[in-house]
């Protein structure tokens, strides 16, 4: 049982380049999330998808777009990468909303460096 | 604004003793609280949670306490083991919005 799988694990981008981070879960969860982790800041919510076909902004959505491709997959796109987007990105999924008494399961993360 | 705060970046305890990790939050709308544990180069893993209608939840060596009036929660680990050494994140959620603290690095010395 793979759980939540993120690709790639590492990526270096030049400023202005674009890329898509992929995330897939095999737990048949309804909700999926993208977080970024920066030193001293904890994890901050970028976007979430409460269910297939819906997406909503989180705490720090600027500079990102998302697509809930199907129930399993939720991708995060950086259209024009900036050094401020250097971070570790985590995808997560949960059966329903985390505020609905259910925990989220996280992938192993993607370490992104923008130079 | 940081709605969930963990004011102690690090904590060191002896094996067998109690570890107490603290967390404060500011948003009264939060109604579900969680603790996650994170090892280097891995994603956070769920440890224990508590609903806002409770003030205590236990799971083996781990107990979470919630004081709603003080907007404070804590995680107690008894007894602490070297394998507990990790970064612990407190999280608070309302609906789909889950906010995290900055984490506390726990070191349990043999």
CSV table of C-alpha atoms in Angstrom, one decimal:
chain,number,residue,atom,x,y,z
A,1,UNK,CA,0.0,0.0,0.0
A,2,UNK,CA,1.9,3.1,-1.3
A,3,UNK,CA,-0.3,5.7,0.4
A,4,UNK,CA,0.5,9.2,-1.0
A,5,UNK,CA,3.2,9.3,-3.7
A,6,UNK,CA,4.8,12.5,-4.9
A,7,UNK,CA,7.0,13.0,-7.9
A,8,UNK,CA,9.7,14.2,-8.3
A,9,UNK,CA,11.5,14.0,-5.0
A,10,UNK,CA,14.0,16.7,-5.9
A,11,UNK,CA,14.0,19.5,-8.5
A,12,UNK,CA,16.1,22.5,-9.3
A,13,UNK,CA,14.5,25.2,-11.5
A,14,UNK,CA,15.8,28.5,-12.9
A,15,UNK,CA,13.8,31.6,-12.1
A,16,UNK,CA,10.9,31.9,-14.6
A,17,UNK,CA,10.7,28.2,-15.5
A,18,UNK,CA,7.5,26.3,-15.0
A,19,UNK,CA,6.9,22.8,-13.6
A,20,UNK,CA,4.2,20.6,-12.2
A,21,UNK,CA,4.5,18.6,-9.0
A,22,UNK,CA,2.5,15.3,-9.2
A,23,UNK,CA,0.7,13.7,-6.3
A,24,UNK,CA,-1.4,10.4,-6.3
A,25,UNK,CA,-3.1,8.6,-3.4
A,26,UNK,CA,-4.4,5.0,-3.4
A,27,UNK,CA,-6.5,5.2,-0.3
A,28,UNK,CA,-9.7,6.3,-2.0
A,29,UNK,CA,-9.7,9.5,-0.1
A,30,UNK,CA,-12.0,12.4,-1.0
A,31,UNK,CA,-9.8,15.3,0.0
A,32,UNK,CA,-6.3,16.3,-1.1
A,33,UNK,CA,-4.0,19.1,-0.1
A,34,UNK,CA,-0.8,20.8,-1.0
A,35,UNK,CA,1.5,22.3,1.7
A,36,UNK,CA,4.8,24.0,1.7
A,37,UNK,CA,7.3,23.8,4.6
A,38,UNK,CA,9.8,26.5,5.2
A,39,UNK,CA,12.3,26.8,8.1
A,40,UNK,CA,10.7,28.2,11.2
A,41,UNK,CA,7.3,28.4,9.5
A,42,UNK,CA,5.8,24.9,9.9
A,43,UNK,CA,3.6,23.7,7.1
A,44,UNK,CA,1.4,26.2,5.2
A,45,UNK,CA,-1.6,25.2,3.1
A,46,UNK,CA,-1.3,26.3,-0.5
A,47,UNK,CA,-4.5,24.7,-2.0
A,48,UNK,CA,-6.9,22.0,-1.2
A,49,UNK,CA,-9.5,19.9,-3.0
A,50,UNK,CA,-12.4,18.9,-0.8
A,51,UNK,CA,-13.6,16.4,-3.4
A,52,UNK,CA,-13.1,15.5,-7.0
A,53,UNK,CA,-13.9,18.4,-9.2
A,54,UNK,CA,-13.4,21.1,-6.6
A,55,UNK,CA,-10.4,23.2,-5.5
A,56,UNK,CA,-9.9,26.1,-3.1
A,57,UNK,CA,-7.2,28.4,-2.0
A,58,UNK,CA,-5.4,28.0,1.3
A,59,UNK,CA,-3.2,30.3,3.2
A,60,UNK,CA,-0.5,30.9,0.6
A,61,UNK,CA,-1.9,30.3,-2.9
A,62,UNK,CA,-0.2,33.1,-4.9
A,63,UNK,CA,2.1,31.9,-7.6
A,64,UNK,CA,0.5,28.4,-7.8
A,65,UNK,CA,-2.3,26.6,-9.6
A,66,UNK,CA,-3.7,23.2,-9.0
A,67,UNK,CA,-5.7,20.5,-10.9
A,68,UNK,CA,-7.7,17.7,-9.4
A,69,UNK,CA,-7.3,15.4,-12.3
A,70,UNK,CA,-9.4,12.6,-10.8
A,71,UNK,CA,-10.1,11.2,-7.4
A,72,UNK,CA,-6.6,9.9,-7.1
A,73,UNK,CA,-4.4,12.7,-8.5
A,74,UNK,CA,-3.9,16.3,-7.4
A,75,UNK,CA,-1.1,18.3,-9.2
A,76,UNK,CA,0.5,21.6,-8.2
A,77,UNK,CA,1.8,23.9,-11.0
A,78,UNK,CA,4.3,26.7,-10.7
A,79,UNK,CA,3.8,28.8,-13.8
A,80,UNK,CA,6.9,31.1,-13.4
A,81,UNK,CA,9.1,29.9,-10.6
A,82,UNK,CA,10.6,32.5,-8.2
A,83,UNK,CA,13.4,32.0,-5.5
A,84,UNK,CA,10.7,32.6,-2.8
A,85,UNK,CA,9.2,29.3,-3.9
A,86,UNK,CA,12.2,27.4,-2.8
A,87,UNK,CA,10.7,25.0,-0.2
A,88,UNK,CA,9.7,21.5,0.6
A,89,UNK,CA,6.3,20.7,-0.8
A,90,UNK,CA,4.1,18.1,0.7
A,91,UNK,CA,0.9,16.6,-0.7
A,92,UNK,CA,-1.6,15.0,1.7
A,93,UNK,CA,-5.0,13.3,1.5
A,94,UNK,CA,-7.8,12.5,3.9
A,95,UNK,CA,-11.0,10.7,3.8
A,96,UNK,CA,-12.8,14.0,4.3
A,97,UNK,CA,-11.9,17.4,5.7
A,98,UNK,CA,-9.3,17.5,8.4
A,99,UNK,CA,-11.8,19.5,10.5
A,100,UNK,CA,-14.3,16.7,10.2
A,101,UNK,CA,-12.4,14.5,12.7
A,102,UNK,CA,-10.2,12.8,10.3
A,103,UNK,CA,-6.4,12.9,10.0
A,104,UNK,CA,-4.4,13.6,6.8
A,105,UNK,CA,-1.8,11.3,5.4
A,106,UNK,CA,1.3,12.9,3.8
A,107,UNK,CA,3.6,12.0,1.0
A,108,UNK,CA,7.4,12.1,1.4
A,109,UNK,CA,7.8,15.6,0.0
A,110,UNK,CA,9.4,17.3,-3.0
A,111,UNK,CA,12.4,19.5,-2.3
A,112,UNK,CA,12.3,22.3,-4.8
A,113,UNK,CA,15.1,24.8,-5.3
A,114,UNK,CA,14.7,27.9,-7.5
A,115,UNK,CA,17.9,29.6,-8.5
B,1,UNK,CA,-0.5,35.7,11.0
B,2,UNK,CA,0.5,32.5,12.7
B,3,UNK,CA,-2.7,31.0,14.2
B,4,UNK,CA,-0.9,28.0,15.7
B,5,UNK,CA,2.2,28.6,17.7
B,6,UNK,CA,4.8,26.2,19.2
B,7,UNK,CA,7.0,28.5,21.2
B,8,UNK,CA,9.7,25.9,22.1
B,9,UNK,CA,11.8,25.1,19.0
B,10,UNK,CA,13.5,22.3,20.9
B,11,UNK,CA,13.2,20.0,23.9
B,12,UNK,CA,15.6,17.5,25.4
B,13,UNK,CA,14.6,14.8,27.9
B,14,UNK,CA,16.1,11.7,29.4
B,15,UNK,CA,14.9,8.3,28.4
B,16,UNK,CA,12.1,7.1,30.6
B,17,UNK,CA,11.0,10.6,31.7
B,18,UNK,CA,8.0,12.5,30.5
B,19,UNK,CA,8.1,14.8,27.5
B,20,UNK,CA,5.6,17.7,27.4
B,21,UNK,CA,5.2,19.6,24.1
B,22,UNK,CA,3.0,22.7,24.1
B,23,UNK,CA,0.9,24.5,21.5
B,24,UNK,CA,-1.2,27.6,21.5
B,25,UNK,CA,-3.8,28.7,18.9
B,26,UNK,CA,-5.6,31.9,18.3
B,27,UNK,CA,-8.6,31.1,16.1
B,28,UNK,CA,-11.7,30.1,18.0
B,29,UNK,CA,-13.1,28.4,14.9
B,30,UNK,CA,-10.7,25.5,15.2
B,31,UNK,CA,-12.5,22.4,16.3
B,32,UNK,CA,-10.1,19.5,15.7
B,33,UNK,CA,-6.5,19.3,16.9
B,34,UNK,CA,-3.8,17.0,15.8
B,35,UNK,CA,-0.2,16.1,16.5
B,36,UNK,CA,2.1,14.9,13.8
B,37,UNK,CA,5.6,13.5,14.1
B,38,UNK,CA,8.3,14.0,11.4
B,39,UNK,CA,11.6,12.4,10.7
B,40,UNK,CA,14.1,13.9,8.4
B,41,UNK,CA,13.4,13.4,4.7
B,42,UNK,CA,10.0,12.0,5.4
B,43,UNK,CA,6.5,13.4,5.4
B,44,UNK,CA,4.7,14.1,8.7
B,45,UNK,CA,2.9,11.1,10.2
B,46,UNK,CA,-0.2,11.3,12.3
B,47,UNK,CA,0.2,10.7,16.0
B,48,UNK,CA,-2.9,11.6,17.9
B,49,UNK,CA,-5.8,13.9,17.7
B,50,UNK,CA,-8.5,15.5,19.9
B,51,UNK,CA,-11.9,17.0,19.1
B,52,UNK,CA,-12.9,20.3,20.6
B,53,UNK,CA,-15.7,18.6,22.6
B,54,UNK,CA,-13.1,16.6,24.6
B,55,UNK,CA,-10.3,17.7,27.0
B,56,UNK,CA,-8.2,14.6,26.9
B,57,UNK,CA,-7.3,11.8,24.6
B,58,UNK,CA,-5.0,8.9,25.3
B,59,UNK,CA,-3.3,6.4,23.0
B,60,UNK,CA,-0.7,4.2,24.6
B,61,UNK,CA,2.2,6.4,25.7
B,62,UNK,CA,0.8,9.5,24.1
B,63,UNK,CA,-1.8,11.8,25.7
B,64,UNK,CA,-3.1,15.0,24.3
B,65,UNK,CA,-4.8,17.6,26.6
B,66,UNK,CA,-6.9,20.5,25.3
B,67,UNK,CA,-7.8,23.6,27.3
B,68,UNK,CA,-10.2,25.5,25.1
B,69,UNK,CA,-10.6,28.5,27.4
B,70,UNK,CA,-6.8,29.0,27.3
B,71,UNK,CA,-6.6,28.0,23.6
B,72,UNK,CA,-3.8,25.6,24.6
B,73,UNK,CA,-3.0,22.0,23.9
B,74,UNK,CA,-0.2,19.8,25.0
B,75,UNK,CA,1.2,16.4,24.1
B,76,UNK,CA,2.6,14.2,26.9
B,77,UNK,CA,4.8,11.2,26.1
B,78,UNK,CA,5.4,8.8,29.0
B,79,UNK,CA,7.8,7.2,29.1
B,80,UNK,CA,9.9,8.8,26.5
B,81,UNK,CA,12.0,6.6,24.3
B,82,UNK,CA,15.0,7.4,22.0
B,83,UNK,CA,12.9,6.4,19.0
B,84,UNK,CA,10.6,9.3,19.9
B,85,UNK,CA,13.3,11.8,18.8
B,86,UNK,CA,11.8,13.7,15.9
B,87,UNK,CA,10.1,17.0,15.1
B,88,UNK,CA,6.6,17.3,16.4
B,89,UNK,CA,4.0,19.5,14.7
B,90,UNK,CA,0.8,20.7,16.3
B,91,UNK,CA,-2.1,21.3,13.9
B,92,UNK,CA,-5.5,22.8,14.3
B,93,UNK,CA,-8.3,22.6,11.8
B,94,UNK,CA,-11.7,24.0,10.9
B,95,UNK,CA,-13.4,22.2,8.0
B,96,UNK,CA,-10.7,21.8,5.4
B,97,UNK,CA,-8.3,24.4,6.6
B,98,UNK,CA,-5.6,22.8,8.7
B,99,UNK,CA,-2.9,25.1,10.2
B,100,UNK,CA,0.4,23.9,11.6
B,101,UNK,CA,2.8,25.2,14.2
B,102,UNK,CA,6.5,25.6,13.4
B,103,UNK,CA,7.4,22.4,15.2
B,104,UNK,CA,9.3,21.3,18.3
B,105,UNK,CA,12.4,19.1,17.9
B,106,UNK,CA,12.4,16.5,20.6
B,107,UNK,CA,15.6,14.7,21.6
B,108,UNK,CA,15.4,11.8,23.9
B,109,UNK,CA,18.7,10.9,25.4
B,110,UNK,CA,19.5,7.3,26.4
